[in-house]
Each structure stands twice: as C-alpha cells, then as structure tokens.
Coordinates of C-alpha atoms in Angstrom, one line a residue:
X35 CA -22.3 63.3 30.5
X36 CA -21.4 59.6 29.0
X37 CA -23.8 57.7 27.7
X38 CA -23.2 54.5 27.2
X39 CA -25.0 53.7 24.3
X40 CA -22.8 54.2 21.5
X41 CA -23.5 54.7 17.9
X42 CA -24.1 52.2 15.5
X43 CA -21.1 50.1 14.6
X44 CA -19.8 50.9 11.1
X45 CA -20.3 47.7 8.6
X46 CA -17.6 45.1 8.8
X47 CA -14.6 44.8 6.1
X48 CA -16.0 42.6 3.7
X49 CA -14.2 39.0 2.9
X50 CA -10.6 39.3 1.9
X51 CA -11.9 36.9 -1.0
X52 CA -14.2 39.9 -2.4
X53 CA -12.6 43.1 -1.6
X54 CA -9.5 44.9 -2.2
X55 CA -7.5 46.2 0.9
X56 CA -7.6 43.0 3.3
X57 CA -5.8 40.3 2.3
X58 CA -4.8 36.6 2.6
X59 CA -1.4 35.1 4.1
X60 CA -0.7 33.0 1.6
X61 CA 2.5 34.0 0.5
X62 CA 3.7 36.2 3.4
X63 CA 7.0 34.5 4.3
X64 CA 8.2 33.8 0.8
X65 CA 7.7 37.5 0.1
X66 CA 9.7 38.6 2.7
X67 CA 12.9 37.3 0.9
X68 CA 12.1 39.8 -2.1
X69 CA 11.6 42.8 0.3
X70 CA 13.5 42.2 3.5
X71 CA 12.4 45.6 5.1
X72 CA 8.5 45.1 4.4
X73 CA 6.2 43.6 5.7
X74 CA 4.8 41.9 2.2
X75 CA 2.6 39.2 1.5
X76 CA -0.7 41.3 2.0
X77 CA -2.0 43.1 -1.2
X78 CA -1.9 46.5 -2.1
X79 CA -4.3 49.1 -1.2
X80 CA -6.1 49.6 2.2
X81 CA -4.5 45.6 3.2
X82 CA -5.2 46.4 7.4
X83 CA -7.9 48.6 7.6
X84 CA -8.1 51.1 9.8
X85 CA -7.5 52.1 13.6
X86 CA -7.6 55.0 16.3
X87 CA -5.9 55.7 19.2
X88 CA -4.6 58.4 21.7
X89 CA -8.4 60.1 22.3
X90 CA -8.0 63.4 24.1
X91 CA -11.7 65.9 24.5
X92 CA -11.0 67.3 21.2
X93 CA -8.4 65.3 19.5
X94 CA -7.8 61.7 18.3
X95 CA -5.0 59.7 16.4
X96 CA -6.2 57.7 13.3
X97 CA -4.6 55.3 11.3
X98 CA -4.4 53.2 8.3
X99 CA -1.9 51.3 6.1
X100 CA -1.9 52.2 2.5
X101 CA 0.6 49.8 0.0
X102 CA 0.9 51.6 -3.1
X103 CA 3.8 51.5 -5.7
X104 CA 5.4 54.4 -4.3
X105 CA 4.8 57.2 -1.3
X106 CA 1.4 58.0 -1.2
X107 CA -0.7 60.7 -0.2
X108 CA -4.1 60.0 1.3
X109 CA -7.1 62.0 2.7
X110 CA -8.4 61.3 5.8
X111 CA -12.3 62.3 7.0
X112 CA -14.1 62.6 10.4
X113 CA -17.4 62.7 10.4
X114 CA -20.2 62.6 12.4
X115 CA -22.6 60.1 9.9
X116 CA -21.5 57.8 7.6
X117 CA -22.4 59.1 5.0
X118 CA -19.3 61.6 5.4
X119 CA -21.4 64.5 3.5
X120 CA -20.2 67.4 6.5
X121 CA -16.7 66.1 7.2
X122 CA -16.1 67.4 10.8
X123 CA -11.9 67.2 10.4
X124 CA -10.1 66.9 7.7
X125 CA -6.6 66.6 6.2
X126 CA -3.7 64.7 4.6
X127 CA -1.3 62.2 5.7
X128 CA 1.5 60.6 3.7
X129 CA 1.9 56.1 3.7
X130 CA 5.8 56.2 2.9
X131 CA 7.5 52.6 2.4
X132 CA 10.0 53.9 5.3
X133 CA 7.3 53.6 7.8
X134 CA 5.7 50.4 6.4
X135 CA 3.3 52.1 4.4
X136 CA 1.5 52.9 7.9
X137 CA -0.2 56.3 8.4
X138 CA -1.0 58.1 11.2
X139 CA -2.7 62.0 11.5
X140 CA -3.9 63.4 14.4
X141 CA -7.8 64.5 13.8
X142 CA -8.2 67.7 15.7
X143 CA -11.1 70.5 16.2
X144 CA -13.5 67.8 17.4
X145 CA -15.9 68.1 20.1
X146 CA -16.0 66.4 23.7
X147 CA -17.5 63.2 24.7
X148 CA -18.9 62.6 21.1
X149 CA -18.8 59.6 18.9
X150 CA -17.1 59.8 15.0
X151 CA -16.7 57.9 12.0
X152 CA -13.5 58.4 9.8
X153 CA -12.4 57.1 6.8
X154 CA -9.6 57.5 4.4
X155 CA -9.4 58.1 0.9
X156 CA -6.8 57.2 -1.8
X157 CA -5.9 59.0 -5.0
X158 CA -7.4 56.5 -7.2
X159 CA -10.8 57.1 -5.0
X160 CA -10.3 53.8 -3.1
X161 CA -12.0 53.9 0.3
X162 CA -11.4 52.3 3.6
X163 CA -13.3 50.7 5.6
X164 CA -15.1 53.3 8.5
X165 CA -14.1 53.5 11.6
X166 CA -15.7 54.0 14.7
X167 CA -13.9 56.7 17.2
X168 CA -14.7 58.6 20.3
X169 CA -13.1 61.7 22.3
X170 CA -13.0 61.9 25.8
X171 CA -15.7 63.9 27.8
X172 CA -14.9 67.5 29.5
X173 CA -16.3 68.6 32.8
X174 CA -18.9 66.7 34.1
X175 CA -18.7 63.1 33.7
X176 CA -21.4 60.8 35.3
X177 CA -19.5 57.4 33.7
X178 CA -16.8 55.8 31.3
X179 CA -16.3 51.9 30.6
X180 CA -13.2 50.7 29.3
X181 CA -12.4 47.6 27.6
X182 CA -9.0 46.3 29.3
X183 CA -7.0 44.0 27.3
X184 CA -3.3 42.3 27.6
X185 CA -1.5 39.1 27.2
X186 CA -2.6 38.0 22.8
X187 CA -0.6 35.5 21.9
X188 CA -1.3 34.5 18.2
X189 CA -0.4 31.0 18.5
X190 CA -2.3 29.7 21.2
X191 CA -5.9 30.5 20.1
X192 CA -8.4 32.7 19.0
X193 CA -9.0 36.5 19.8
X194 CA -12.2 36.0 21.3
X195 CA -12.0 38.6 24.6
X196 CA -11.6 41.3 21.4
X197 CA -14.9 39.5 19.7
X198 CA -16.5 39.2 22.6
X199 CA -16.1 43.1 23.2
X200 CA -17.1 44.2 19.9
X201 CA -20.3 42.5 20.3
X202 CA -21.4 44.3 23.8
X203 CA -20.5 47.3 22.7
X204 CA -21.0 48.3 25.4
X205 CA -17.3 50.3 26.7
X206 CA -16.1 53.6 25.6
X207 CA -12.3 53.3 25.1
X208 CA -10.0 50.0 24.6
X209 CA -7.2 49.8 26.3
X210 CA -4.1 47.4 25.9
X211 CA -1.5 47.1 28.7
X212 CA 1.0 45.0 26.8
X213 CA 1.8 41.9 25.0
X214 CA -0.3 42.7 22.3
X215 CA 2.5 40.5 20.2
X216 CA 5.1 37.7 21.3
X217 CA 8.8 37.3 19.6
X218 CA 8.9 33.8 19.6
X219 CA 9.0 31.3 16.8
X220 CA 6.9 28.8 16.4
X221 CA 7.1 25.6 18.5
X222 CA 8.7 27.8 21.3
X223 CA 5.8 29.2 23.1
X224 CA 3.5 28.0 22.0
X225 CA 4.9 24.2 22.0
X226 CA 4.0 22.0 19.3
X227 CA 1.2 20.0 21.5
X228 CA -0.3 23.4 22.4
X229 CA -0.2 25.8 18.8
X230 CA -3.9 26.0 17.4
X231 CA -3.9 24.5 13.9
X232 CA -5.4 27.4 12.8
X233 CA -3.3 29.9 13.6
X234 CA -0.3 30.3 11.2
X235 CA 3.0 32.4 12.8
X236 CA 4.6 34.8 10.3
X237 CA 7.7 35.2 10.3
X238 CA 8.1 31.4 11.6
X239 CA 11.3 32.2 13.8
X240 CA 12.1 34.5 16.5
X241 CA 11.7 38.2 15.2
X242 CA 15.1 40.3 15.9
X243 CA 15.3 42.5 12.4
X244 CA 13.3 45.3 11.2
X245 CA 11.5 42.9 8.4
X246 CA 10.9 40.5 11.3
X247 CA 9.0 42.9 13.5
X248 CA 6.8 44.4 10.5
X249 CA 6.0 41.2 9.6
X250 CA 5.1 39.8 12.5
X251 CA 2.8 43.1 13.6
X252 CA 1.0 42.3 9.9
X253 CA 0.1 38.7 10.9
X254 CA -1.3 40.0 14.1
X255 CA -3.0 42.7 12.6
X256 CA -4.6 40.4 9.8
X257 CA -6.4 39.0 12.9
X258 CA -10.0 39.7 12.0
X259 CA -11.7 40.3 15.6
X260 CA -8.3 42.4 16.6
X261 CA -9.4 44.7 13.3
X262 CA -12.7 44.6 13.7
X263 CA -11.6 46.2 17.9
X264 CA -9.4 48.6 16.0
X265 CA -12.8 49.8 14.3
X266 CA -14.3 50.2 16.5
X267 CA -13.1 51.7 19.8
X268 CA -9.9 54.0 20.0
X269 CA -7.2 52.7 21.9
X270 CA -5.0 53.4 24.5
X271 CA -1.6 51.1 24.3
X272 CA 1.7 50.1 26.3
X273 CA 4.1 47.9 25.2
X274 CA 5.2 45.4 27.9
X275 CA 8.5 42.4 27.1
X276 CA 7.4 40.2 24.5
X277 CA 6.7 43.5 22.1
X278 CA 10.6 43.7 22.2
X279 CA 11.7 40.6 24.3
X280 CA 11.0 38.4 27.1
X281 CA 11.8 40.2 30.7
X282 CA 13.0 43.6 28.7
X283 CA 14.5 46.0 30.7
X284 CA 16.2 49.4 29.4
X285 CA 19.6 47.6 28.9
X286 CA 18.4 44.2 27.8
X287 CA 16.3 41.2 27.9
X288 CA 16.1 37.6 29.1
X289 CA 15.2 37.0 25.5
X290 CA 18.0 38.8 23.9
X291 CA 21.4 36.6 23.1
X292 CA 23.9 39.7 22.2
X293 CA 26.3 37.2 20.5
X294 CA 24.5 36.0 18.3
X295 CA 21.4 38.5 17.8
X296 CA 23.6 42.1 17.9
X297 CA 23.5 44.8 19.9
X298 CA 20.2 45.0 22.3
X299 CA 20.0 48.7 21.5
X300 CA 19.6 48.1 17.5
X301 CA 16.8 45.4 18.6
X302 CA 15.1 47.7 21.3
X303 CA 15.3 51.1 18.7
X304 CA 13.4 48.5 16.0
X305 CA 11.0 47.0 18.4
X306 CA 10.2 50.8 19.1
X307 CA 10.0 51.8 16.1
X308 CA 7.9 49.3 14.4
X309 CA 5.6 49.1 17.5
X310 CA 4.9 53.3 16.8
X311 CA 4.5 52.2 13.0
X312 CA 1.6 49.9 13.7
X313 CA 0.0 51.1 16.4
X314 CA -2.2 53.8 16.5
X315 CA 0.3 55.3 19.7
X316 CA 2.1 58.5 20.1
X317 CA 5.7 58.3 20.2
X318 CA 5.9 59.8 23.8
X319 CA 7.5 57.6 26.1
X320 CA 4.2 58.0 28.9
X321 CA 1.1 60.5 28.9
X322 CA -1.9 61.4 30.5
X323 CA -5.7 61.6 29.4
X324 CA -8.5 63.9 31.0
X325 CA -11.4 61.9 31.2
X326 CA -13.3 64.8 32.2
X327 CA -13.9 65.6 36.0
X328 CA -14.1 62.0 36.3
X329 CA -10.2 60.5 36.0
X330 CA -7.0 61.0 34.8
X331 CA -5.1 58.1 32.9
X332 CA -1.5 57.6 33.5
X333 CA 0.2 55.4 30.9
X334 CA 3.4 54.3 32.1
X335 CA 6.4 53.0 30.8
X336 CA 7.3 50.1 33.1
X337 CA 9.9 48.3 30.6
X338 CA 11.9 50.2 28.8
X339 CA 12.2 53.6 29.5
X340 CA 13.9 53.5 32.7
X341 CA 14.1 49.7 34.4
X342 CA 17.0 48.3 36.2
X343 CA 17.4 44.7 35.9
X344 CA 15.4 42.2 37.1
X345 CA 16.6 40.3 40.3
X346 CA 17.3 36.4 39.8
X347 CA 16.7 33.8 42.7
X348 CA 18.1 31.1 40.9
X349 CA 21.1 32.9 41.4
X350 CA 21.0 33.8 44.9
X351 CA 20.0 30.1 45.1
X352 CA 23.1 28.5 43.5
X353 CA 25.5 26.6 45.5
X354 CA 22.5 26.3 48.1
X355 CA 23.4 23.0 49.5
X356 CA 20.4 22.6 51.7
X357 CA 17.2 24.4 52.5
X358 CA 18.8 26.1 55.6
X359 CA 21.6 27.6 53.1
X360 CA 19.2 28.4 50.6
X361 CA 16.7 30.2 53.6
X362 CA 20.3 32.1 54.8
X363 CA 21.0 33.3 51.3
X364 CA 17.7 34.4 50.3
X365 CA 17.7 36.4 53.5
X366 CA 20.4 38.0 52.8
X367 CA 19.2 38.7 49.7
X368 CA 16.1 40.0 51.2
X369 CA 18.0 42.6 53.1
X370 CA 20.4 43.9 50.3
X371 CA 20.1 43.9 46.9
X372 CA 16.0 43.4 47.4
X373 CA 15.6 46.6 49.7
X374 CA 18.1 48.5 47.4
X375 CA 16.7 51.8 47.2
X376 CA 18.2 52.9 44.5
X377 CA 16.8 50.7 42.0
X378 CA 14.3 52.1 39.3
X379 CA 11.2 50.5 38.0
X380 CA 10.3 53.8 36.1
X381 CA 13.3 55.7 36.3
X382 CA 13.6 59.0 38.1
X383 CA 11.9 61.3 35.1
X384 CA 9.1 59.2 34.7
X385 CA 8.7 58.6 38.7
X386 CA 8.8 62.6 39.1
X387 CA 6.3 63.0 36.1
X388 CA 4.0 60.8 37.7
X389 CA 4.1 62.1 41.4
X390 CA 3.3 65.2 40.2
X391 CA 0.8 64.3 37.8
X392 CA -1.1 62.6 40.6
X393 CA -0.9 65.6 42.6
X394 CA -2.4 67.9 39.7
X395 CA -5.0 65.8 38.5
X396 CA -6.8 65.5 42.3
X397 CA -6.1 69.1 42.3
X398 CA -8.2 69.7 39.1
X399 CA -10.6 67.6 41.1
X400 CA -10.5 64.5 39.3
X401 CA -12.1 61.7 41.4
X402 CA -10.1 58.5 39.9
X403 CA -6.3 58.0 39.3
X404 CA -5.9 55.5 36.8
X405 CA -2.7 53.8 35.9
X406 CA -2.1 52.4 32.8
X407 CA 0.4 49.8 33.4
X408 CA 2.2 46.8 32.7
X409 CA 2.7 44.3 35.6
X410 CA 1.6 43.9 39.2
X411 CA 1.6 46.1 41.8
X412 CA 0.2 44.0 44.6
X413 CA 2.3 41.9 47.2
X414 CA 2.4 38.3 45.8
X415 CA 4.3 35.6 47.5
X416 CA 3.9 31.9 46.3
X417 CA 2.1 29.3 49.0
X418 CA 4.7 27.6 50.6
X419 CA 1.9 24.6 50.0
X420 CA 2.7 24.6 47.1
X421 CA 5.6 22.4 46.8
X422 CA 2.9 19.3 48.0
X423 CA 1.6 19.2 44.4
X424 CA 4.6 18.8 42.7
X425 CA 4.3 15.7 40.5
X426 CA 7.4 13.5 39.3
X427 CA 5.9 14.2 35.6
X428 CA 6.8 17.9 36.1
X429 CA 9.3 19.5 34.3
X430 CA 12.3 19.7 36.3
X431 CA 12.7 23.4 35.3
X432 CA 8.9 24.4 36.5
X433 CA 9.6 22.5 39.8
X434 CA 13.0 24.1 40.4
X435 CA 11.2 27.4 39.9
X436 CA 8.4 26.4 42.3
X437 CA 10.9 25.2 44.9
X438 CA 12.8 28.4 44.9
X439 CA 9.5 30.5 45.2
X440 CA 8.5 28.5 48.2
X441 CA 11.8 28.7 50.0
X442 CA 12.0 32.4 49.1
X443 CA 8.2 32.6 50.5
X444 CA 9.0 31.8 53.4
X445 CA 11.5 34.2 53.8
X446 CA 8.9 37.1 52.7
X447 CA 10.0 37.0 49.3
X448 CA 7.8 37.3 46.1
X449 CA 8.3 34.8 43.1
X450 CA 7.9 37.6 40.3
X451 CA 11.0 39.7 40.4
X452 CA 9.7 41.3 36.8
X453 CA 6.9 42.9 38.8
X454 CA 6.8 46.1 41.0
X455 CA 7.6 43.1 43.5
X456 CA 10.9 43.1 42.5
X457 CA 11.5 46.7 42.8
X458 CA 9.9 46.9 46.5
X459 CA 11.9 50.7 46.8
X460 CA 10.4 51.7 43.7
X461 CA 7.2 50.9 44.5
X462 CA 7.3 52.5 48.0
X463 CA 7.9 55.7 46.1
X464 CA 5.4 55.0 43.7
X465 CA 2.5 54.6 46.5
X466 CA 3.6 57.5 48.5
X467 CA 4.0 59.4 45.8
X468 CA -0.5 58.9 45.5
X469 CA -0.4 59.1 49.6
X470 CA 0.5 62.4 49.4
X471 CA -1.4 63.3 46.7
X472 CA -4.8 61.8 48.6
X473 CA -5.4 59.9 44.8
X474 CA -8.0 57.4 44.4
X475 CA -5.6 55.2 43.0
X476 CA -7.0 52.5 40.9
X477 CA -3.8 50.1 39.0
X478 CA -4.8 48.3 35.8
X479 CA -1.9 46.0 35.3
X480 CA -1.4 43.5 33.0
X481 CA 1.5 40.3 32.3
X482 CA 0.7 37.3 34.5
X483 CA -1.7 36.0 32.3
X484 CA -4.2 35.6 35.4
X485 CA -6.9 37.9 37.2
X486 CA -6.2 39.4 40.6
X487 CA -7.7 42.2 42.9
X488 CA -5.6 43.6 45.4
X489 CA -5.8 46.3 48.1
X490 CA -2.6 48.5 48.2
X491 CA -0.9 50.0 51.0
X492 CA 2.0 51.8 52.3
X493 CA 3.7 51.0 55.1
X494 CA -0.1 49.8 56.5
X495 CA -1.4 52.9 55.4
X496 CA -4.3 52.3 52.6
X497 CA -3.4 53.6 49.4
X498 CA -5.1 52.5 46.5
X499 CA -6.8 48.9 44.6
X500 CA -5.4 46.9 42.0
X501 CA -7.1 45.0 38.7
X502 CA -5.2 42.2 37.2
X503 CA -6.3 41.2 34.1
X504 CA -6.3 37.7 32.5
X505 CA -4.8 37.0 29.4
X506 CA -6.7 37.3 26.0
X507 CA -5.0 33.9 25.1
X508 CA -1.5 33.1 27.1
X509 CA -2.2 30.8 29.9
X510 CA -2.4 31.7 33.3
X511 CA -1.1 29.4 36.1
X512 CA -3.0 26.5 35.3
X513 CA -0.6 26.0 32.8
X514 CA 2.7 25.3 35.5
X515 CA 0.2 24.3 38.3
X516 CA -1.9 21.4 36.5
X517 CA -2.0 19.5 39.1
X518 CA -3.5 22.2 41.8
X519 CA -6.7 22.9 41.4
X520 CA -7.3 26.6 40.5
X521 CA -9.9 27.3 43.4
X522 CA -7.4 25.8 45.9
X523 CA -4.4 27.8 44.9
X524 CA -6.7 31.2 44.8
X525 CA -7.9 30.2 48.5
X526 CA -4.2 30.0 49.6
X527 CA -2.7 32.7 47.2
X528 CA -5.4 34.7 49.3
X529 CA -4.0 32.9 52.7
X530 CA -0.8 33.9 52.2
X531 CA -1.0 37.3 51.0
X532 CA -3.1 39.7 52.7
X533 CA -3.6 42.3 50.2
X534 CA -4.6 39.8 47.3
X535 CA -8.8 39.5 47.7
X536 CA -9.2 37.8 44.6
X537 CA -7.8 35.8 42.2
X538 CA -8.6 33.8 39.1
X539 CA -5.8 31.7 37.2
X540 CA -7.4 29.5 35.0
X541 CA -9.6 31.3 32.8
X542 CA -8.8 33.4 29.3
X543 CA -10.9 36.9 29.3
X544 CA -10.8 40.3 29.5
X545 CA -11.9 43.4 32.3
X546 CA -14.9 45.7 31.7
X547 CA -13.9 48.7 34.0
X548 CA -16.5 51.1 34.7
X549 CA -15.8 54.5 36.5
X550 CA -18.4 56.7 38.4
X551 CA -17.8 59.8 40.8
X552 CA -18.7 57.0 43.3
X553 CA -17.5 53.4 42.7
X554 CA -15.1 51.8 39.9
X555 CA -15.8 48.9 39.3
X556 CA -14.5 46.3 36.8
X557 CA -16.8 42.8 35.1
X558 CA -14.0 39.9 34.6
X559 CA -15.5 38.5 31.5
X560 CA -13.9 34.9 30.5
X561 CA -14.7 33.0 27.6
X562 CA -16.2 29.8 26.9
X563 CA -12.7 28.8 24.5
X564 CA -9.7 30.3 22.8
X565 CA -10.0 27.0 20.7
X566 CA -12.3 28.4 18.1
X567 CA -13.8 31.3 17.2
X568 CA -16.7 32.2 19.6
X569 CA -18.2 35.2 21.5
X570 CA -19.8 33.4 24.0
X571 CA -18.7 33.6 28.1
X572 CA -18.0 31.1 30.2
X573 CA -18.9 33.5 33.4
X574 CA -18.3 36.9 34.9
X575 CA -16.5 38.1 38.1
X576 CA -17.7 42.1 39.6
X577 CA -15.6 43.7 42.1
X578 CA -16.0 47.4 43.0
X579 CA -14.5 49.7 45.2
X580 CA -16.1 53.1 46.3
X581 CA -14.3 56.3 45.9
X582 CA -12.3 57.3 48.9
X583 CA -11.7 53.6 50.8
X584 CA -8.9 52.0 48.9
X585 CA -10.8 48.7 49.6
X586 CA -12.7 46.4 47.6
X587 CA -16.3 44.8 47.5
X588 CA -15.8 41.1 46.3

C-alpha cells in the first residue's frame, strides 16, 4: 500500500561557490568555441548532480554527469539509508565524452513500492550528491500522487511549480509532459520587455547543432529547483515541439528553415539524441508503467514518432475576400482535409500499441488508464465573442489569428490544429479504442500553457476526463488576450464548448494528481510569481472524478 509520507529528503547540493561538481555559467558560451560538441563551461567532476527516471516495481533508471579528462568509469549505489553501509543495487556505468559525459544505469533487484537513496562514486573517491528514488507499488495499491509538470521556459522566470513541489513533498513520482526546454534565442520568446534579468540563455541563439542542444540542456539543468526535483522524485518524461522545434511533426517543424538550417532529419536525430543524453528516459519511443492494481501509465509519443502535419487556417483562409468566403472555405475545409481519416496523430504502430495496451491493463484489473501525453485531447473551439475585445494596440498577427479562429468557430472548427483537435479521425480512434476496452481513461496533457478539465466522449458516448496543465513558466492566454479578462473568457470558453468544465488561463502552476481505486483527483497548484524565486501559492483548484463515470466534480 502507498504511503504517502516519504522519506526524508537527502541534503541539498551545497553552493557551487564551495563544492566541486556544480558549477557556475560564467564562461559557458565562450567555451563552446573550444569544444564545439560539449556542452563546456560547467567544471569537471559531478557539474549536474544527479537524477532518476523510468521507475518500474523493481527497477529504476539513474543518472548522473561525470566531466573527467577522459572516459570514465563510475560506481553507482542504491541504498536503502544514507549512509549507503548495505548497498541494495549496485554496478558500473561508463560517462564517455560521446554522450556528454552523461550516464545512465538501470538499478535493478529492488523491491516494490519502496523509497531509495543512490549515489555515485568516482575513481578518485569523489561523491555525488544523494538522490532520492522510488519504485512503483505491485498488487494492491490504496493511492499514488504525481507531480505533473510541462511548459519551463528558462527565460521567462523562475522554476518555482518545481520548488514549490519539493517542498510538499508530498507526490510519489514527477512527471513531465513536454517542453521541459525551448529552442529559441534570446529576445525571440521571450521578447526583450518580457526576459527575467536573472535568467541568462546559453547558447544565446536558436539551438540547431549538436553543441547547441548539449548546451542548452546544461543551462536548463544548472537550474537549481529543476536539480533539486531531479533529486528527489524519479521522473517520467515526453518530449513535446520546442525540445526539437516549434509545431514538430515526424517530417518537420514550423520552427525548422531547411535552407538555411539542413536537413530536418539531422536536427530531429540530435534533438533525440541529446534529449536521451540528459534525461533520465529510456530510448523507447512510448511505454507503459504498472502502478500496481491501481493504473497503468501510457507515455505516448504525440510528435515525432508518427504525426502528419499540422493543418493551417491561415491557408484555407487566404484569398478569403469576405467573411461569407472565408465561412464557405473553412467549410469545405471542415468536410475534407479536417475529417481525413487517414491522418495520424500517433501513427498506426503506436495507435495499435495503445489500443491493446488499454485493453490488457483493465484486463489485469487495473482501475485507472492514464495517458501520458503531450497536447489536448478535449474539443476546444475559440468564442466567437471573442473578436469584441480586440484592441487597435493588438498585434496585427495575434488579431489575424483571433479572427480566423472565430470565423472557423463558427463553422465547428477548433483553433489548435497542433492538438488531437486537429487530427479529429485520429482521435476518434484513439477514444474508441478505451470504449472498447471499458478504461477509466484519465488524459494528462500538456502544451497550451493553460489549465483545463474536460469530459471526453465518442460520438456522445462518455469515454474518459481530461487534466490540462498550466505552464511552469510560458504564459497562458492572458498573454494574446490582455484585454479579456481571464474569468470572462473561462465562462465563455465553457459556453461554447460543452465538454470543457473548467478552465484557468492566467495563472503559472503545476497539477498534484492523486489516484485511488475510487476517485482521481488532481490539486491545480499556482504560484504567487515566476518573477523571483518563491515557493509560496497564489491558490489551488480540486477537481475529481470517481472511477467508472467519465465525469468530473468541479
């Protein structure tokens, strides 16, 4: 059974003034010159601490990232006291230059539903700092919190959602569901007006090579609350766009100029492979985790494993020469490309995977299906009332955008063709798929920045709930929609779509999501700022849904 009072929290890193293996960023980008495929400019030893990931009931990932002057060999230790005197699991792992100097072992032999420490050890007996891990429960499993995370964009402020999580302590498992970097350079997004002083972007341009991912994955990682989250809670992570590049998809990106950045395969196959170096992930595509007779986790691939490309209303828009065109084109839009069922979200491996994954897990007699995900699931069409806020101090390309969502509103059309919206077919599949499994399907998505609870159905059948979460620092709506207040647009966001029951756009935070055999529920937690460092909350948000309705209590 879960208990959700965890061990003690192992001691933080000390300063990067007094001990060797963190590090300063002084230096970082003048480094890079000497060492183009390194990500230099952070010390030698232990410079990011440590991290785990990829929990199973008697496995879990651990990680580390070692600079020496050549290929190293470490030991790694799990134990169940800090004082490591009765190692639990123990091994060897190699930090090679060709990976970064990252290193990753899988800790196996452990027991269920228990708590760990692990550490690793360098040849000249240099320590790391202790980590805090914990395996997933087997059989019987009365509850399980997790920290749900998405959206950290350096630039614009503080990590305090992962601060703020730390200090409760009071979740089981951390989970990211993408955007846990951005590409951009600086002044892009954020703008000038908006970067946080304090917040320095390394590499200071838009990251395309290998050095330029590595380096940019070591500024993030130099974050200290995002180390201290690493510490302590093992982590389950997708990647989303802005880990590769804005509105990915498996052939290309928004973000990705072939002309003048190369080939988008090179830049996908780096943004891969340096994303697997840092990250205490597998390098499987999508998986599933057992959490006892209590849920199955699904991590998906929404991005880049099997996506078609997104849809574009501006284009179906152009040459629009009044709203009745533009209503005539966006219909037939509606009923062609839109309804084409032949286009993939997932792609047909990972849409087969998951179909019958669903199946097994309730036939294990799992209560909860859980997917780990990237974007929204629910139906989302823009107010058409929207357009009565529109300022002349606007920028022309925000109102453009909110002109074509209105027109294509009224048509039945959704705004956000780079959500499951946008692949209307795939999703079909996708909720049938947990129909006919009878899942209690609960979607954690991630990527718009705001919070949202929706009710999911198929074809008016009810078929599962939905958890938006808002972003750790990248602004939500309020950022395009100054001018509307947040509670009015929530009230006709709600208004206009009848499967949204909830929605919060204005606010930074993160999602406690806590799983029994009868209700899931998940705490919205927002914080006071993203300004400056703080743990403290502005105000909370519970929703629940009981096992079996596919509704939720607001």
């Amino acid at each position: 059974m879960i208990k959700n009072d965890p061990v003690s929290l192992p001691a933080r890193p000390a300063s990067a003034l007094t001990r060797r293996g963190l590090f300063s960023l002084v230096g970082a980008s003048a480094a890079i010159a000497s060492a183009p495929a390194i990500a230099r400019g952070f010390g030698s030893g232990f410079t990011h601490s440590i991290a785990s990931g990829e929990p199973q009931s008697s496995s879990v990932l651990l990680w580390t990232r070692y600079v020496g002057e050549a290929e190293t060999t470490l030991e790694w230790q799990v134990s169940e006291t800090q004082d490591f005197n009765n190692p639990v699991s123990e091994g060897q792992v190699k930090a090679s230059p060709n990976r970064d100097w990252c290193a990753k072992a899988i800790a196996s032999g452990l027991a269920p539903n228990r708590w760990y420490f692990f550490r690793f050890v360098a040849p000249d007996g240099t320590v790391s700092p202790i980590g805090r891990t914990r395996t997933l429960p087997q059989g019987p499993t009365e509850k399980f919190r997790m920290a749900v995370f998405s959206c950290s964009n350096f630039g614009f402020g503080w990590f305090n959602s992962y601060a703020h999580a730390v200090e409760a302590n009071d979740c089981d498992l951390a989970v990211h569901l993408g955007d846990y970097i951005y590409e951009y350079g600086k002044d892009n997004y954020p703008g000038p007006a908006e970067t946080n002083p304090g917040r320095r972007l390394n590499p200071d341009t838009e990251i395309v090579a290998l050095a330029d991912y590595r380096l940019r994955y070591a500024t993030y990682r130099a974050d200290p609350d995002l180390q201290r989250l690493h510490q302590v809670l093992p982590m389950i992570a997708v990647w989303d766009d802005h880990e590769s590049a804005n509105d990915s998809w498996e052939d290309g990106a928004q973000n990705h100029q072939p002309d003048s950045e190369g080939e988008w395969s090179a830049r996908k196959s780096i943004a891969k492979r340096v994303y697997r170096e840092w990250m205490p992930v597998s390098d499987e595509a999508y998986a599933t985790y057992d959490v006892g007779d209590l849920a199955t986790l699904f991590r998906l691939d929404t991005r880049l494993e099997g996506r078609d490309e997104q849809l574009d209303l501006g284009k179906v828009l152009e040459g629009a020469a009044n709203p009745e065109a533009a209503i005539a084109a966006l219909a037939t839009f509606k009923n062609g490309d839109w309804a084409d069922p032949e286009r993939q979200l997932l792609g047909a491996a990972q849409e087969q995977w998951l179909a019958a994954g669903l199946a097994a897990s309730k036939a294990r007699g799992a209560t909860w299906q859980v997917l780990v995900q990237q974007v929204l699931m629910g139906n989302l069409r823009t107010p058409s009332s929207i357009v009565d806020g529109l300022s002349d101090e606007m920028p022309d390309w925000i109102r453009q955008r909110l002109i074509a969502a209105s027109l294509a509103s009224q048509t039945g059309l959704p705004a956000n063709m780079d959500a499951w919206d946008g692949y209307p077919a795939a999703r079909e599949r996708a909720l049938k798929g947990a129909l006919d499994a009878d899942a209690n399907l609960l979607v954690l998505a991630g990527d718009s920045h705001n919070g949202w609870a929706f009710e999911l159905d198929h074809q008016g059948a009810k078929a599962g709930v939905e958890f938006g979460v808002p972003g750790v620092t990248s602004p939500g709506l309020e950022r395009t929609l100054a001018a509307v207040p947040p509670a009015d647009f929530a009230a006709a966001a709600m208004s206009t779509n009848e499967q949204l029951k909830w929605a919060n756009t204005s606010q930074r935070g993160y999602m406690a999501v806590e799983l029994t055999p009868e209700r899931a529920t998940t705490e919205y937690r927002f914080v006071d700022t993203i300004k400056q460092r703080s743990t403290k909350l502005a105000g909370t948000k519970r929703i629940s849904s009981a096992a079996g309705t596919h509704s939720l209590d607001v």
